[in-house]
Amino acid sequence: MPATVSTVRNVVTEVLTESTTAEIAVAAMVVAAALFVFGSIYRASSVRSTVLRACGLVLALVTLSIQVYRGGWLTSFDGPVTDCMVDHRSGTLDQIAVAVTDLGSPLVTALLGIACGVLISWRARSVVPGLIVIGTVGGAAVGSTVIKALVGRERPPTNIQVLLETDHSFPSGHVTGTAALFGIVVLVLSAHATPAVKKLLMLVAATVTIVVALTRLYLGVHWLTDVIAGAILATLAVTAGGAVFRFVEGRSKTTDRTSSASRDRALV
């Protein structure tokens, strides 16, 4: 009888603990989303809005990392999503997915980042925008590598992988690199564009990121939480890169105004 009571108590404690952990994780993600959204619509101060967005993204990434490391409730959708992708495979889709994932590989992303940085610097006649693009993509890649090592998550089973990959899975390097590259390039290029052009460029960046994320899931080399974390990490990198870009732009405009005023006084 005592053994039975002890077993029941252990089961109840485990259930309650898991439930509490799930509630905390969901609450943390809700707070993270609220911080990011509020920071995105808060216009009183660009610094404060950037800090709010960054805090939301960091909270979401940390929460998701802990959940993945502990096999928490937020990972419960990983298996079903992977199974759904595997069940809807075809030869044609396999070829398309492999082609897309090759284009979104870390090596290709790094080369594109350097090329975009050079072109943007040439267009702006300044090395600063290009360095920001390259630095943002590089920072996202470093962050992905560090988190992969810390979390140490295994890939989906090799028997369902279309392309064999055995290194750590969380977060997705392909999604991180692609989203960071397109995100920062769009941010820099749309700095002086009309709202309609900005929305169009943002839509293109989001579409490309989603396509790459879907191919990683389809190929069976990542879990759903891997690609979500990759997108969050990339957004954090773009947020930081964008803050640096706006700071440099602001100082450049201030310097230009000061120089112009000095020239005017000299002429007088």
mmCIF file of C-alpha atoms in Angstrom:
data_model
loop_
_atom_site.group_PDB
_atom_site.id
_atom_site.type_symbol
_atom_site.label_atom_id
_atom_site.label_comp_id
_atom_site.label_asym_id
_atom_site.label_seq_id
_atom_site.Cartn_x
_atom_site.Cartn_y
_atom_site.Cartn_z
ATOM 1 C CA MET A 1 0.000 0.000 0.000
ATOM 2 C CA PRO A 2 2.710 2.573 0.867
ATOM 3 C CA ALA A 3 4.441 1.768 -2.423
ATOM 4 C CA THR A 4 1.198 2.382 -4.319
ATOM 5 C CA VAL A 5 0.638 5.708 -2.559
ATOM 6 C CA SER A 6 4.204 6.742 -3.306
ATOM 7 C CA THR A 7 3.816 5.841 -6.973
ATOM 8 C CA VAL A 8 0.570 7.806 -7.263
ATOM 9 C CA ARG A 9 2.167 10.795 -5.533
ATOM 10 C CA ASN A 10 5.128 10.708 -7.919
ATOM 11 C CA VAL A 11 2.859 10.514 -10.958
ATOM 12 C CA VAL A 12 0.690 13.412 -9.744
ATOM 13 C CA THR A 13 3.781 15.504 -8.944
ATOM 14 C CA GLU A 14 5.248 14.826 -12.394
ATOM 15 C CA VAL A 15 1.997 15.751 -14.136
ATOM 16 C CA LEU A 16 1.612 18.965 -12.130
ATOM 17 C CA THR A 17 5.250 19.924 -12.661
ATOM 18 C CA GLU A 18 5.001 19.338 -16.413
ATOM 19 C CA SER A 19 1.779 21.334 -16.551
ATOM 20 C CA THR A 20 3.326 24.208 -14.622
ATOM 21 C CA THR A 21 6.404 24.169 -16.857
ATOM 22 C CA ALA A 22 4.202 24.278 -19.959
ATOM 23 C CA GLU A 23 2.201 27.192 -18.565
ATOM 24 C CA ILE A 24 5.376 29.111 -17.755
ATOM 25 C CA ALA A 25 6.780 28.461 -21.228
ATOM 26 C CA VAL A 26 3.582 29.589 -22.946
ATOM 27 C CA ALA A 27 3.351 32.665 -20.725
ATOM 28 C CA ALA A 28 6.973 33.544 -21.510
ATOM 29 C CA MET A 29 6.343 33.267 -25.249
ATOM 30 C CA VAL A 30 3.224 35.432 -24.951
ATOM 31 C CA VAL A 31 5.163 38.091 -23.039
ATOM 32 C CA ALA A 32 7.961 37.878 -25.616
ATOM 33 C CA ALA A 33 5.490 38.375 -28.463
ATOM 34 C CA ALA A 34 3.873 41.297 -26.649
ATOM 35 C CA LEU A 35 7.238 42.991 -26.109
ATOM 36 C CA PHE A 36 8.172 42.557 -29.763
ATOM 37 C CA VAL A 37 4.826 43.829 -31.068
ATOM 38 C CA PHE A 38 4.767 46.795 -28.692
ATOM 39 C CA GLY A 39 8.342 47.619 -29.606
ATOM 40 C CA SER A 40 7.418 47.488 -33.290
ATOM 41 C CA ILE A 41 4.583 50.011 -32.930
ATOM 42 C CA TYR A 42 6.222 52.212 -30.288
ATOM 43 C CA ARG A 43 7.371 55.383 -32.046
ATOM 44 C CA ALA A 44 8.239 57.726 -29.175
ATOM 45 C CA SER A 45 11.864 56.576 -29.133
ATOM 46 C CA SER A 46 13.727 54.413 -31.633
ATOM 47 C CA VAL A 47 16.144 53.319 -28.899
ATOM 48 C CA ARG A 48 13.385 52.178 -26.563
ATOM 49 C CA SER A 49 11.499 50.428 -29.349
ATOM 50 C CA THR A 50 14.677 48.588 -30.357
ATOM 51 C CA VAL A 51 15.317 47.544 -26.754
ATOM 52 C CA LEU A 52 11.732 46.282 -26.379
ATOM 53 C CA ARG A 53 11.953 44.249 -29.574
ATOM 54 C CA ALA A 54 15.340 42.842 -28.621
ATOM 55 C CA CYS A 55 14.121 41.878 -25.137
ATOM 56 C CA GLY A 56 11.131 40.090 -26.629
ATOM 57 C CA LEU A 57 13.292 38.194 -29.091
ATOM 58 C CA VAL A 58 15.861 37.210 -26.453
ATOM 59 C CA LEU A 59 13.114 36.004 -24.105
ATOM 60 C CA ALA A 60 11.522 33.944 -26.882
ATOM 61 C CA LEU A 61 14.847 32.436 -27.941
ATOM 62 C CA VAL A 62 15.901 31.575 -24.382
ATOM 63 C CA THR A 63 12.495 30.056 -23.588
ATOM 64 C CA LEU A 64 12.519 27.966 -26.743
ATOM 65 C CA SER A 65 16.106 26.848 -26.134
ATOM 66 C CA ILE A 66 15.284 25.695 -22.602
ATOM 67 C CA GLN A 67 12.176 23.894 -23.808
ATOM 68 C CA VAL A 68 14.125 22.089 -26.523
ATOM 69 C CA TYR A 69 16.952 21.197 -24.144
ATOM 70 C CA ARG A 70 14.501 19.732 -21.631
ATOM 71 C CA GLY A 71 12.098 18.257 -24.185
ATOM 72 C CA GLY A 72 9.354 20.573 -22.948
ATOM 73 C CA TRP A 73 5.777 21.066 -24.063
ATOM 74 C CA LEU A 74 6.640 23.539 -26.827
ATOM 75 C CA THR A 75 8.379 20.718 -28.696
ATOM 76 C CA SER A 76 5.244 18.561 -28.800
ATOM 77 C CA PHE A 77 4.383 19.756 -32.315
ATOM 78 C CA ASP A 78 7.768 18.797 -33.782
ATOM 79 C CA GLY A 79 6.973 15.131 -34.383
ATOM 80 C CA PRO A 80 3.522 15.592 -35.994
ATOM 81 C CA VAL A 81 4.781 18.323 -38.330
ATOM 82 C CA THR A 82 7.719 16.175 -39.442
ATOM 83 C CA ASP A 83 5.432 13.176 -39.999
ATOM 84 C CA CYS A 84 3.106 15.318 -42.109
ATOM 85 C CA MET A 85 5.989 16.502 -44.266
ATOM 86 C CA VAL A 86 7.278 12.965 -44.772
ATOM 87 C CA ASP A 87 3.806 11.726 -45.746
ATOM 88 C CA HIS A 88 3.482 14.317 -48.531
ATOM 89 C CA ARG A 89 6.797 13.745 -50.308
ATOM 90 C CA SER A 90 7.187 13.215 -54.036
ATOM 91 C CA GLY A 91 10.063 12.948 -56.465
ATOM 92 C CA THR A 92 9.453 16.400 -57.931
ATOM 93 C CA LEU A 93 9.155 18.067 -54.533
ATOM 94 C CA ASP A 94 12.334 16.305 -53.420
ATOM 95 C CA GLN A 95 14.287 17.868 -56.277
ATOM 96 C CA ILE A 96 12.850 21.327 -55.632
ATOM 97 C CA ALA A 97 13.537 21.107 -51.908
ATOM 98 C CA VAL A 98 17.137 19.999 -52.442
ATOM 99 C CA ALA A 99 17.734 22.853 -54.907
ATOM 100 C CA VAL A 100 16.291 25.431 -52.509
ATOM 101 C CA THR A 101 18.209 24.117 -49.513
ATOM 102 C CA ASP A 102 21.459 24.160 -51.523
ATOM 103 C CA LEU A 103 20.871 27.827 -52.370
ATOM 104 C CA GLY A 104 20.210 28.571 -48.694
ATOM 105 C CA SER A 105 23.298 26.752 -47.376
ATOM 106 C CA PRO A 106 25.613 28.595 -44.961
ATOM 107 C CA LEU A 107 28.372 28.764 -47.580
ATOM 108 C CA VAL A 108 26.119 30.295 -50.230
ATOM 109 C CA THR A 109 24.634 32.665 -47.649
ATOM 110 C CA ALA A 110 28.115 33.800 -46.607
ATOM 111 C CA LEU A 111 29.134 34.429 -50.224
ATOM 112 C CA LEU A 112 25.898 36.287 -50.947
ATOM 113 C CA GLY A 113 26.358 38.329 -47.788
ATOM 114 C CA ILE A 114 29.819 39.436 -48.883
ATOM 115 C CA ALA A 115 28.617 40.179 -52.419
ATOM 116 C CA CYS A 116 25.611 42.170 -51.172
ATOM 117 C CA GLY A 117 27.826 44.050 -48.732
ATOM 118 C CA VAL A 118 30.233 45.044 -51.490
ATOM 119 C CA LEU A 119 27.443 46.126 -53.853
ATOM 120 C CA ILE A 120 25.630 48.113 -51.182
ATOM 121 C CA SER A 121 28.858 49.855 -50.145
ATOM 122 C CA TRP A 122 29.618 50.695 -53.776
ATOM 123 C CA ARG A 123 26.090 52.053 -54.241
ATOM 124 C CA ALA A 124 26.253 54.136 -51.054
ATOM 125 C CA ARG A 125 29.883 55.175 -51.644
ATOM 126 C CA SER A 126 30.612 54.135 -48.081
ATOM 127 C CA VAL A 127 31.952 50.931 -46.554
ATOM 128 C CA VAL A 128 29.688 51.257 -43.500
ATOM 129 C CA PRO A 129 26.419 49.819 -44.924
ATOM 130 C CA GLY A 130 28.290 46.882 -46.422
ATOM 131 C CA LEU A 131 30.073 46.160 -43.158
ATOM 132 C CA ILE A 132 26.749 46.240 -41.332
ATOM 133 C CA VAL A 133 25.278 43.698 -43.771
ATOM 134 C CA ILE A 134 28.285 41.387 -43.466
ATOM 135 C CA GLY A 135 28.454 41.864 -39.697
ATOM 136 C CA THR A 136 24.770 41.069 -39.239
ATOM 137 C CA VAL A 137 24.952 37.861 -41.257
ATOM 138 C CA GLY A 138 28.206 36.873 -39.559
ATOM 139 C CA GLY A 139 26.821 37.619 -36.109
ATOM 140 C CA ALA A 140 23.744 35.506 -36.795
ATOM 141 C CA ALA A 141 25.967 32.624 -37.947
ATOM 142 C CA VAL A 142 28.117 32.829 -34.818
ATOM 143 C CA GLY A 143 25.025 32.936 -32.617
ATOM 144 C CA SER A 144 23.607 29.877 -34.359
ATOM 145 C CA THR A 145 26.853 27.956 -33.889
ATOM 146 C CA VAL A 146 27.045 28.811 -30.185
ATOM 147 C CA ILE A 147 23.427 27.837 -29.498
ATOM 148 C CA LYS A 148 23.844 24.593 -31.423
ATOM 149 C CA ALA A 149 26.773 23.684 -29.166
ATOM 150 C CA LEU A 150 24.950 24.667 -25.965
ATOM 151 C CA VAL A 151 21.645 22.919 -26.687
ATOM 152 C CA GLY A 152 23.152 19.937 -28.523
ATOM 153 C CA ARG A 153 19.904 18.762 -30.080
ATOM 154 C CA GLU A 154 19.902 15.706 -32.325
ATOM 155 C CA ARG A 155 18.526 15.788 -35.847
ATOM 156 C CA PRO A 156 15.417 13.839 -36.837
ATOM 157 C CA PRO A 157 16.072 10.119 -37.451
ATOM 158 C CA THR A 158 18.393 9.496 -40.389
ATOM 159 C CA ASN A 159 15.933 7.074 -41.988
ATOM 160 C CA ILE A 160 13.550 9.944 -42.805
ATOM 161 C CA GLN A 161 16.197 12.387 -44.024
ATOM 162 C CA VAL A 162 16.360 13.032 -47.747
ATOM 163 C CA LEU A 163 19.796 14.609 -47.257
ATOM 164 C CA LEU A 164 21.892 13.087 -44.494
ATOM 165 C CA GLU A 165 22.913 15.601 -41.827
ATOM 166 C CA THR A 166 24.218 14.558 -38.422
ATOM 167 C CA ASP A 167 25.416 17.729 -36.696
ATOM 168 C CA HIS A 168 23.380 19.565 -34.079
ATOM 169 C CA SER A 169 19.905 20.616 -35.142
ATOM 170 C CA PHE A 170 18.818 23.624 -33.054
ATOM 171 C CA PRO A 171 18.536 26.278 -34.420
ATOM 172 C CA SER A 172 18.407 25.909 -38.196
ATOM 173 C CA GLY A 173 21.513 27.480 -39.721
ATOM 174 C CA HIS A 174 19.882 27.696 -43.141
ATOM 175 C CA VAL A 175 16.910 29.678 -41.822
ATOM 176 C CA THR A 176 19.097 31.847 -39.591
ATOM 177 C CA GLY A 177 21.433 32.794 -42.428
ATOM 178 C CA THR A 178 18.753 33.333 -45.058
ATOM 179 C CA ALA A 179 16.505 35.424 -42.817
ATOM 180 C CA ALA A 180 19.422 37.492 -41.509
ATOM 181 C CA LEU A 181 20.770 38.159 -45.015
ATOM 182 C CA PHE A 182 17.477 39.125 -46.635
ATOM 183 C CA GLY A 183 16.314 40.982 -43.541
ATOM 184 C CA ILE A 184 19.307 43.287 -43.206
ATOM 185 C CA VAL A 185 19.600 43.844 -46.970
ATOM 186 C CA VAL A 186 15.933 44.865 -47.121
ATOM 187 C CA LEU A 187 16.361 47.135 -44.096
ATOM 188 C CA VAL A 188 19.355 48.927 -45.605
ATOM 189 C CA LEU A 189 17.931 49.205 -49.128
ATOM 190 C CA SER A 190 14.527 50.414 -47.945
ATOM 191 C CA ALA A 191 15.903 53.109 -45.618
ATOM 192 C CA HIS A 192 14.834 55.845 -48.009
ATOM 193 C CA ALA A 193 12.158 53.952 -49.941
ATOM 194 C CA THR A 194 8.415 54.571 -49.971
ATOM 195 C CA PRO A 195 6.171 52.584 -47.584
ATOM 196 C CA ALA A 196 4.835 50.513 -50.492
ATOM 197 C CA VAL A 197 8.328 49.509 -51.589
ATOM 198 C CA LYS A 198 9.297 48.676 -48.002
ATOM 199 C CA LYS A 199 6.290 46.390 -47.616
ATOM 200 C CA LEU A 200 7.056 44.677 -50.915
ATOM 201 C CA LEU A 201 10.691 44.054 -49.963
ATOM 202 C CA MET A 202 9.670 42.788 -46.518
ATOM 203 C CA LEU A 203 7.195 40.415 -48.150
ATOM 204 C CA VAL A 204 9.921 39.058 -50.425
ATOM 205 C CA ALA A 205 12.267 38.514 -47.463
ATOM 206 C CA ALA A 206 9.552 36.769 -45.435
ATOM 207 C CA THR A 207 8.543 34.567 -48.374
ATOM 208 C CA VAL A 208 12.104 33.429 -49.048
ATOM 209 C CA THR A 209 12.626 32.634 -45.362
ATOM 210 C CA ILE A 210 9.409 30.625 -45.151
ATOM 211 C CA VAL A 211 10.269 28.653 -48.300
ATOM 212 C CA VAL A 212 13.715 27.759 -46.936
ATOM 213 C CA ALA A 213 12.192 26.785 -43.581
ATOM 214 C CA LEU A 214 9.613 24.536 -45.258
ATOM 215 C CA THR A 215 12.279 22.784 -47.332
ATOM 216 C CA ARG A 216 14.308 22.026 -44.200
ATOM 217 C CA LEU A 217 11.254 20.466 -42.595
ATOM 218 C CA TYR A 218 10.329 18.651 -45.797
ATOM 219 C CA LEU A 219 13.804 17.133 -46.140
ATOM 220 C CA GLY A 220 13.549 15.781 -42.601
ATOM 221 C CA VAL A 221 16.718 17.494 -41.364
ATOM 222 C CA HIS A 222 15.101 19.867 -38.874
ATOM 223 C CA TRP A 223 12.276 20.017 -36.351
ATOM 224 C CA LEU A 224 9.658 22.776 -36.344
ATOM 225 C CA THR A 225 11.185 24.469 -33.288
ATOM 226 C CA ASP A 226 14.570 24.510 -35.064
ATOM 227 C CA VAL A 227 13.335 26.691 -37.912
ATOM 228 C CA ILE A 228 11.296 28.914 -35.587
ATOM 229 C CA ALA A 229 14.377 29.517 -33.448
ATOM 230 C CA GLY A 230 16.410 30.253 -36.577
ATOM 231 C CA ALA A 231 13.905 32.924 -37.619
ATOM 232 C CA ILE A 232 13.909 34.446 -34.118
ATOM 233 C CA LEU A 233 17.704 34.533 -33.965
ATOM 234 C CA ALA A 234 17.902 36.121 -37.420
ATOM 235 C CA THR A 235 15.345 38.761 -36.442
ATOM 236 C CA LEU A 236 17.401 39.559 -33.358
ATOM 237 C CA ALA A 237 20.527 39.940 -35.493
ATOM 238 C CA VAL A 238 18.680 42.193 -37.963
ATOM 239 C CA THR A 239 17.307 44.250 -35.076
ATOM 240 C CA ALA A 240 20.839 44.816 -33.786
ATOM 241 C CA GLY A 241 22.202 45.506 -37.267
ATOM 242 C CA GLY A 242 19.359 47.902 -37.990
ATOM 243 C CA ALA A 243 20.031 49.806 -34.766
ATOM 244 C CA VAL A 244 23.680 50.246 -35.740
ATOM 245 C CA PHE A 245 22.665 51.328 -39.244
ATOM 246 C CA ARG A 246 20.210 53.954 -37.950
ATOM 247 C CA PHE A 247 22.803 55.239 -35.482
ATOM 248 C CA VAL A 248 25.408 55.638 -38.218
ATOM 249 C CA GLU A 249 22.853 57.238 -40.542
ATOM 250 C CA GLY A 250 21.845 59.695 -37.832
ATOM 251 C CA ARG A 251 25.436 60.690 -37.099
ATOM 252 C CA SER A 252 26.138 61.065 -40.812
ATOM 253 C CA LYS A 253 23.170 63.418 -41.232
ATOM 254 C CA THR A 254 24.238 65.421 -38.181
ATOM 255 C CA THR A 255 27.770 65.752 -39.571
ATOM 256 C CA ASP A 256 26.431 66.843 -42.972
ATOM 257 C CA ARG A 257 24.228 69.495 -41.371
ATOM 258 C CA THR A 258 27.119 70.763 -39.268
ATOM 259 C CA SER A 259 29.401 70.937 -42.302
ATOM 260 C CA SER A 260 26.725 72.727 -44.319
ATOM 261 C CA ALA A 261 26.162 75.257 -41.539
ATOM 262 C CA SER A 262 29.899 75.872 -41.268
ATOM 263 C CA ARG A 263 30.144 76.496 -45.004
ATOM 264 C CA ASP A 264 27.215 78.906 -44.857
ATOM 265 C CA ARG A 265 28.821 80.887 -42.039
ATOM 266 C CA ALA A 266 32.106 80.977 -43.930
ATOM 267 C CA LEU A 267 30.382 82.402 -46.995
ATOM 268 C CA VAL A 268 28.707 85.066 -44.921
#
